CSV table of C-alpha atoms in Angstrom, one decimal:
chain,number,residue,atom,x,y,z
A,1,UNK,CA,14.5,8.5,14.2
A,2,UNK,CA,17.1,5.8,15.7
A,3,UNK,CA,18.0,2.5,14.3
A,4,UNK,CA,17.1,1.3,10.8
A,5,UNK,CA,14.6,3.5,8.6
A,6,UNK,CA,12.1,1.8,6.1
A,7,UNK,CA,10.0,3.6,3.6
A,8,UNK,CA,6.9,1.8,2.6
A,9,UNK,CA,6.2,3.4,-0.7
A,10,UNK,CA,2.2,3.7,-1.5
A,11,UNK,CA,1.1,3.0,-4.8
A,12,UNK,CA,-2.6,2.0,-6.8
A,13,UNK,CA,-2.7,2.3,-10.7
A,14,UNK,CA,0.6,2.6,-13.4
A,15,UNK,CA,-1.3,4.4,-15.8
A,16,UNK,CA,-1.1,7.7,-17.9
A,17,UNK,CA,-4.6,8.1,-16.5
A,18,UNK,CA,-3.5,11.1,-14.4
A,19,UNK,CA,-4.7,11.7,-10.5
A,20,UNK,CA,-2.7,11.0,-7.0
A,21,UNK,CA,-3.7,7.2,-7.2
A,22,UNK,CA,-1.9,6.7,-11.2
A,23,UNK,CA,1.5,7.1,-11.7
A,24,UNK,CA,3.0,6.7,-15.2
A,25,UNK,CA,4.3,3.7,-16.4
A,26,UNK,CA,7.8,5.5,-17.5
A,27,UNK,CA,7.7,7.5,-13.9
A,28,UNK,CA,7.5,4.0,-12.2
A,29,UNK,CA,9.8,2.2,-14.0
A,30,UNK,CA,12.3,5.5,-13.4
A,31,UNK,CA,11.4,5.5,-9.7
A,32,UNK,CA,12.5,1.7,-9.4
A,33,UNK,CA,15.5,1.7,-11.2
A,34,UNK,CA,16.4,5.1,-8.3
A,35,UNK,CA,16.1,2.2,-6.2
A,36,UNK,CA,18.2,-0.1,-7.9
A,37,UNK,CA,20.9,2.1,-8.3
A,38,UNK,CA,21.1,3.7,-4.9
A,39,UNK,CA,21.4,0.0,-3.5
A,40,UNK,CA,18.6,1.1,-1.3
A,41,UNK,CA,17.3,-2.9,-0.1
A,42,UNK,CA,14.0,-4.3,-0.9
A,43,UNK,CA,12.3,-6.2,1.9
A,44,UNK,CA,9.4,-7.4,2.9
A,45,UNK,CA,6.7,-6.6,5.7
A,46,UNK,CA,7.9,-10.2,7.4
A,47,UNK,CA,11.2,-9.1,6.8
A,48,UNK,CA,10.0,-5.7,9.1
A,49,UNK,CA,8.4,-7.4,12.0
A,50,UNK,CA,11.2,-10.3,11.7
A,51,UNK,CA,13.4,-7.5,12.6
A,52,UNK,CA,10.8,-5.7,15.2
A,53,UNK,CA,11.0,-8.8,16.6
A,54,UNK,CA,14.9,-9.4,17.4
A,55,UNK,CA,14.5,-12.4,14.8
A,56,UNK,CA,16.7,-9.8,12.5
A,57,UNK,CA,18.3,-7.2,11.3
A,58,UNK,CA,17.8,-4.6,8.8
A,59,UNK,CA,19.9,-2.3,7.0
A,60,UNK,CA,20.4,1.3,7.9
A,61,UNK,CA,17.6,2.0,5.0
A,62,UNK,CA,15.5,0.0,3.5
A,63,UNK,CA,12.3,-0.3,1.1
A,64,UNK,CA,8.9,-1.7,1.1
A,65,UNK,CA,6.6,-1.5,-2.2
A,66,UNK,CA,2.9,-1.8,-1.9
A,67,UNK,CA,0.0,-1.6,-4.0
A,68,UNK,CA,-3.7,-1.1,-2.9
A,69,UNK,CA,-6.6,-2.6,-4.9
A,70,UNK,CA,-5.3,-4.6,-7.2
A,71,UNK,CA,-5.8,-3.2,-10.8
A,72,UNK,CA,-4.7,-5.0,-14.1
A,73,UNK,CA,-2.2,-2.5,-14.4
A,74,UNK,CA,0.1,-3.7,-11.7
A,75,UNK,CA,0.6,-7.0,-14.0
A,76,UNK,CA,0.5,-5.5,-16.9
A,77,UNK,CA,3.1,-2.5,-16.4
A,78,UNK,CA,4.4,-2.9,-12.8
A,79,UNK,CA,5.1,-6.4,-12.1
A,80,UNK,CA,7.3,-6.3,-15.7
A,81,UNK,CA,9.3,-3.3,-14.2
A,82,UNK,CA,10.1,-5.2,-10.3
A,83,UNK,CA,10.9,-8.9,-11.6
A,84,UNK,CA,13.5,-7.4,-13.8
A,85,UNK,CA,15.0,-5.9,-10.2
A,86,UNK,CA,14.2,-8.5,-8.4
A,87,UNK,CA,11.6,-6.6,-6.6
A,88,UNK,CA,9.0,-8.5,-4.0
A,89,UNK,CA,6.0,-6.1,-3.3
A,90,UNK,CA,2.7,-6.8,-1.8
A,91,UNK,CA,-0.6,-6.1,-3.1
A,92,UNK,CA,-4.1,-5.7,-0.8
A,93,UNK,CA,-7.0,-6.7,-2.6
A,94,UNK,CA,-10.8,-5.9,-2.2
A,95,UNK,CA,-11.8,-9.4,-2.7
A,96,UNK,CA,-15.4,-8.5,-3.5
A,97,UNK,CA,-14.3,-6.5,-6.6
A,98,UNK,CA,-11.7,-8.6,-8.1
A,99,UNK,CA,-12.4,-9.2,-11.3
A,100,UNK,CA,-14.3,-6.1,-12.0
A,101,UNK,CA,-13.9,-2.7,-11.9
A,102,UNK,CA,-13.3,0.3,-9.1
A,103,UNK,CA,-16.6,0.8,-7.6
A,104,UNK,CA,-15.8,2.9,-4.3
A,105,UNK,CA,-15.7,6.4,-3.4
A,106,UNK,CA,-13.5,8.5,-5.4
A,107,UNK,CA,-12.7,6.3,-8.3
A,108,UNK,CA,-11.2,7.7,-11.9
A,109,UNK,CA,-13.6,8.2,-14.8
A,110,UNK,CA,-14.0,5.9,-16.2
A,111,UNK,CA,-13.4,3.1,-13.8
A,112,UNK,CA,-10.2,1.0,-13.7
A,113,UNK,CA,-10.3,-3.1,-14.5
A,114,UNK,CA,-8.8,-4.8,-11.2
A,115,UNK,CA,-7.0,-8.3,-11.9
A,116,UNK,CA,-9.3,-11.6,-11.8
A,117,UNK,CA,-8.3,-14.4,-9.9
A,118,UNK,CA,-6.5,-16.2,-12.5
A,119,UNK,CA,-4.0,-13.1,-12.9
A,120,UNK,CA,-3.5,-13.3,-9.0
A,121,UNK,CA,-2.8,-16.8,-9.1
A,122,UNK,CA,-0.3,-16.8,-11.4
A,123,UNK,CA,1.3,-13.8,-9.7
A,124,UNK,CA,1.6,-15.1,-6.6
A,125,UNK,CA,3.5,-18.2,-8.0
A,126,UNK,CA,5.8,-15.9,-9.3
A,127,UNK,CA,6.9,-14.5,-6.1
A,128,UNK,CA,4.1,-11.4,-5.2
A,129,UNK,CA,2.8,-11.3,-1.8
A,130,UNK,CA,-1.0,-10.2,-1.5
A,131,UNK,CA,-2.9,-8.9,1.5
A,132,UNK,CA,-5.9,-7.7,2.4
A,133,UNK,CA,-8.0,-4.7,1.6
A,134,UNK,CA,-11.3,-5.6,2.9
A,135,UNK,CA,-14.5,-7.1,1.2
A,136,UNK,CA,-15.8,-3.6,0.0
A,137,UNK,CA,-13.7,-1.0,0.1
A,138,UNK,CA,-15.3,0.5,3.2
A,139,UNK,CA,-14.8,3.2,5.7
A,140,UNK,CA,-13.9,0.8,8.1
A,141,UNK,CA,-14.4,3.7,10.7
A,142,UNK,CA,-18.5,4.2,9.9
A,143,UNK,CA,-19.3,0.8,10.5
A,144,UNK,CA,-21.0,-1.2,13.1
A,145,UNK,CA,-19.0,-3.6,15.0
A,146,UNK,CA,-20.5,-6.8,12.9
A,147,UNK,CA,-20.0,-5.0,9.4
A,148,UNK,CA,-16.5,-4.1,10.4
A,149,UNK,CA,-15.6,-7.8,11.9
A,150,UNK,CA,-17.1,-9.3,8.5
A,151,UNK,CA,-15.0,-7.0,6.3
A,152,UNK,CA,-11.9,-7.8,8.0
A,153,UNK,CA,-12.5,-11.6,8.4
A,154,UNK,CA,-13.9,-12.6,5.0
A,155,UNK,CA,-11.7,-10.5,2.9
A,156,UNK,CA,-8.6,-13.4,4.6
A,157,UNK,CA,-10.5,-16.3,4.5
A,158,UNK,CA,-11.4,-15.2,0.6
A,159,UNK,CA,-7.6,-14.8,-0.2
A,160,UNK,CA,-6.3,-17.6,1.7
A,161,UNK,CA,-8.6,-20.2,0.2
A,162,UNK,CA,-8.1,-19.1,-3.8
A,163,UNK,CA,-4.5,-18.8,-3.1
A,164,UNK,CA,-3.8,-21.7,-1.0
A,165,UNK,CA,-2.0,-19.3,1.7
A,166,UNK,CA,-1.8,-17.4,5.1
A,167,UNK,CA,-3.0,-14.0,5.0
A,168,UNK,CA,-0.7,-11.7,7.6
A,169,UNK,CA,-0.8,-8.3,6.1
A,170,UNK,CA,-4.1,-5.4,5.9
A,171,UNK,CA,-4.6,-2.0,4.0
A,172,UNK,CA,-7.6,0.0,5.9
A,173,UNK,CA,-9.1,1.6,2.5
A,174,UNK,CA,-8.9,5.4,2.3
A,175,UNK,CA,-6.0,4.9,5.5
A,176,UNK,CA,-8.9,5.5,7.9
A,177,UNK,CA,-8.4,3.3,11.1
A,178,UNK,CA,-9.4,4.3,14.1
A,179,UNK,CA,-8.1,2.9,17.4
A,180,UNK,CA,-11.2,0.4,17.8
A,181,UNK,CA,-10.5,-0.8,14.1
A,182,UNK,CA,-6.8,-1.0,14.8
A,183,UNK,CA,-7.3,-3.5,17.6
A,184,UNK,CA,-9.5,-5.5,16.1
A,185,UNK,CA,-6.8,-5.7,12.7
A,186,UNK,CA,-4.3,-6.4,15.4
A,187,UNK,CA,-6.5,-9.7,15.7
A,188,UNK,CA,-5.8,-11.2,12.4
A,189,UNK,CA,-3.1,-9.7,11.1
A,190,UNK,CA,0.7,-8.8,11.6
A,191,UNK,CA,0.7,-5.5,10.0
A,192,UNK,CA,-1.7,-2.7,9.0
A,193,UNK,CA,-0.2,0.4,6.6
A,194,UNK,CA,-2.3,3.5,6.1
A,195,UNK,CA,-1.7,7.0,4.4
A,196,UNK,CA,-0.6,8.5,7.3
A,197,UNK,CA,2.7,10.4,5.3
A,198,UNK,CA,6.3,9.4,7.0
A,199,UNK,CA,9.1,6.6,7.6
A,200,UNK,CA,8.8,3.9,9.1
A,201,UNK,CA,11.1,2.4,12.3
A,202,UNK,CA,11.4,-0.3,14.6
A,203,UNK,CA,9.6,1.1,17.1
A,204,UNK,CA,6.4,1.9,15.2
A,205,UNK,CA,3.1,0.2,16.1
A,206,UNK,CA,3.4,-2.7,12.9
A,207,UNK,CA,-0.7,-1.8,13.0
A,208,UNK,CA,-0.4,2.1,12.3
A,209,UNK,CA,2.4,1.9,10.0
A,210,UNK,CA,3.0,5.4,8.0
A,211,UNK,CA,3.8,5.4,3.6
A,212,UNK,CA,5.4,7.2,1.4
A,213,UNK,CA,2.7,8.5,-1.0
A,214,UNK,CA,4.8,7.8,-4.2
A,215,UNK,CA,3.1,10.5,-6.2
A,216,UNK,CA,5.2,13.4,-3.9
A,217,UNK,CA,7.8,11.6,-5.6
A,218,UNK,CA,7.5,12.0,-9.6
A,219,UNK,CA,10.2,14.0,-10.4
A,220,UNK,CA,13.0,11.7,-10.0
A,221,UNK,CA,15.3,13.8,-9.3
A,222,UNK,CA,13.9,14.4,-6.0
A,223,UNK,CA,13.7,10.6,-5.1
A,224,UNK,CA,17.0,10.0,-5.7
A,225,UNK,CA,17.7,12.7,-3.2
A,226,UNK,CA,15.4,10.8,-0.6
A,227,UNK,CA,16.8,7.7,-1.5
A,228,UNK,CA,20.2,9.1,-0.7
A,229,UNK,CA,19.4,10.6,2.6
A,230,UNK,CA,18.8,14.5,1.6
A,231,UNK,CA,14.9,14.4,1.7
A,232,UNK,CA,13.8,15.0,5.2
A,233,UNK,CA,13.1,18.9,4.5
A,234,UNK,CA,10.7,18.0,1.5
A,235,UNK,CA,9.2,15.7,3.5
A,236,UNK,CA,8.5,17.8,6.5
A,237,UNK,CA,7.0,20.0,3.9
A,238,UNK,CA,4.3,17.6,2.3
A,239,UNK,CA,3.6,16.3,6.0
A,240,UNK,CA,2.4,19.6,6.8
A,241,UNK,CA,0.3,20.7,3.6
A,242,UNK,CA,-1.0,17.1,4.2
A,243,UNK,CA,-2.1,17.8,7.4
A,244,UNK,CA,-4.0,20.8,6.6
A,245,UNK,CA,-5.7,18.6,3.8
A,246,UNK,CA,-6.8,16.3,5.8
A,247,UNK,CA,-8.2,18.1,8.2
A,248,UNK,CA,-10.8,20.4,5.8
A,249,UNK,CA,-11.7,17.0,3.5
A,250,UNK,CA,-12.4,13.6,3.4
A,251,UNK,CA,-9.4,11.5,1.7
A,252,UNK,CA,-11.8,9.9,-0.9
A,253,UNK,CA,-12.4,13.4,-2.2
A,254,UNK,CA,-10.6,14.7,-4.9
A,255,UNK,CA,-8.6,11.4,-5.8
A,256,UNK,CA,-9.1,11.3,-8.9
A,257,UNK,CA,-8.0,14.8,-9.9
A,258,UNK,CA,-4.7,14.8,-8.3
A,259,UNK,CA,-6.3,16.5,-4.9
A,260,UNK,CA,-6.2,13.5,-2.1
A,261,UNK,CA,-5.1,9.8,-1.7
């Protein structure tokens, strides 16, 4: 890959609840302070297509932190660990479920509490950005046209009115995104990440944008040695065992036991 890489690390829960989608809270805080020390930048996803766009420049290697779905936890144990850094990461909601608990396809047992709006509110003010991850927590890819342009639209109009801001930035639950979906994300938003497993360049499509699935990267070790440019063969690695995942079952299956995404 030429010019500037960016890894746009994919995270849901800090927990010690176990399962891809929950990474411990002393794992996280370890995996950030990697960051920290390596001097590995944090940016944004305006800072990305700033820089996709000629309006500027990025260093050799840089960071994104996301979150999908919005659980208490990222307040309570992950926003804590990034202030102290200085971190800014972004977190894509499923605005019909805020407030309440995990109600999709392959949530943990028991469900997890997402934040209320109160909790976003305040975060926001602090400095976190928040996106969108649909209404419902759909496959965006089963649905008629309608449904689809519903999910897409109201889940932005919901976050931009209770938090008194634009909306640039989608999460397609479970990754799944289609072509047809892509173009119609392409309509009302800047960016779209998914779970497709890899960096990220300049010359990516900002609407099929690849993450770094941060529980590959628990022992901490090992991120340090991605973080310092000696990962690519580990990488390769998990890109093809995720590839043969993928293609025998769905990505909702299994995510609570440590088996998808």
């Amino acid at each position: 890959m030429g010019g500037p890489v960016i890894d746009i690390l994919m995270y849901h829960s800090i927990s010690d609840r176990g399962g891809a989608t929950s990474i411990a809270p002393a794992t996280f805080a370890a995996q950030m302070a990697a960051i920290a020390g390596a001097g590995v930048p944090v940016i944004t996803l305006d800072d990305y297509r700033a820089a996709q766009d000629g309006r500027g420049k990025l260093a050799p290697h840089s960071v994104i932190i996301t979150f999908d779905d919005g659980f208490q936890d990222f307040a309570d144990a992950a926003w804590p660990v990034m202030s102290k850094h200085g971190f800014k990461p972004i977190v894509y909601l499923p605005t019909a479920c805020i407030g309440r608990a995990e109600g999709w396809r392959g949530i943990a047992d028991p469900p997890r509490p997402l934040m209320g709006w109160g909790t976003i509110r305040a975060l926001a003010a602090e400095g976190v950005e928040f996106g969108s991850h649909t209404v419902s927590h759909p496959d965006l890819d089963a649905l008629p046209e309608d449904a689809r342009g519903a999910e897409l639209e109201r889940s932005k109009a919901v976050i931009e009115d209770r938090l008194s801001r634009q909306i640039h930035h989608f999460a397609p639950p479970y990754g799944i995104a289609g072509p047809e979906v892509r173009t119609a994300i392409a309509k009302l938003y800047k960016t779209s990440v998914g779970t497709r497993l890899g960096q990220a360049g300049l010359t990516d499509d900002p609407h099929y944008l690849p993450r770094l699935e941060m529980f590959y990267f628990t022992d901490i070790a090992r991120w340090r040695a991605h973080l310092a440019g000696r990962g690519a063969a580990y990488l390769a690695a998990r890109k093809g065992l995720r590839a043969i995942k993928s293609a025998v079952a769905k990505p909702w299956q299994g995510i609570a036991s440590g088996a998808g995404r």
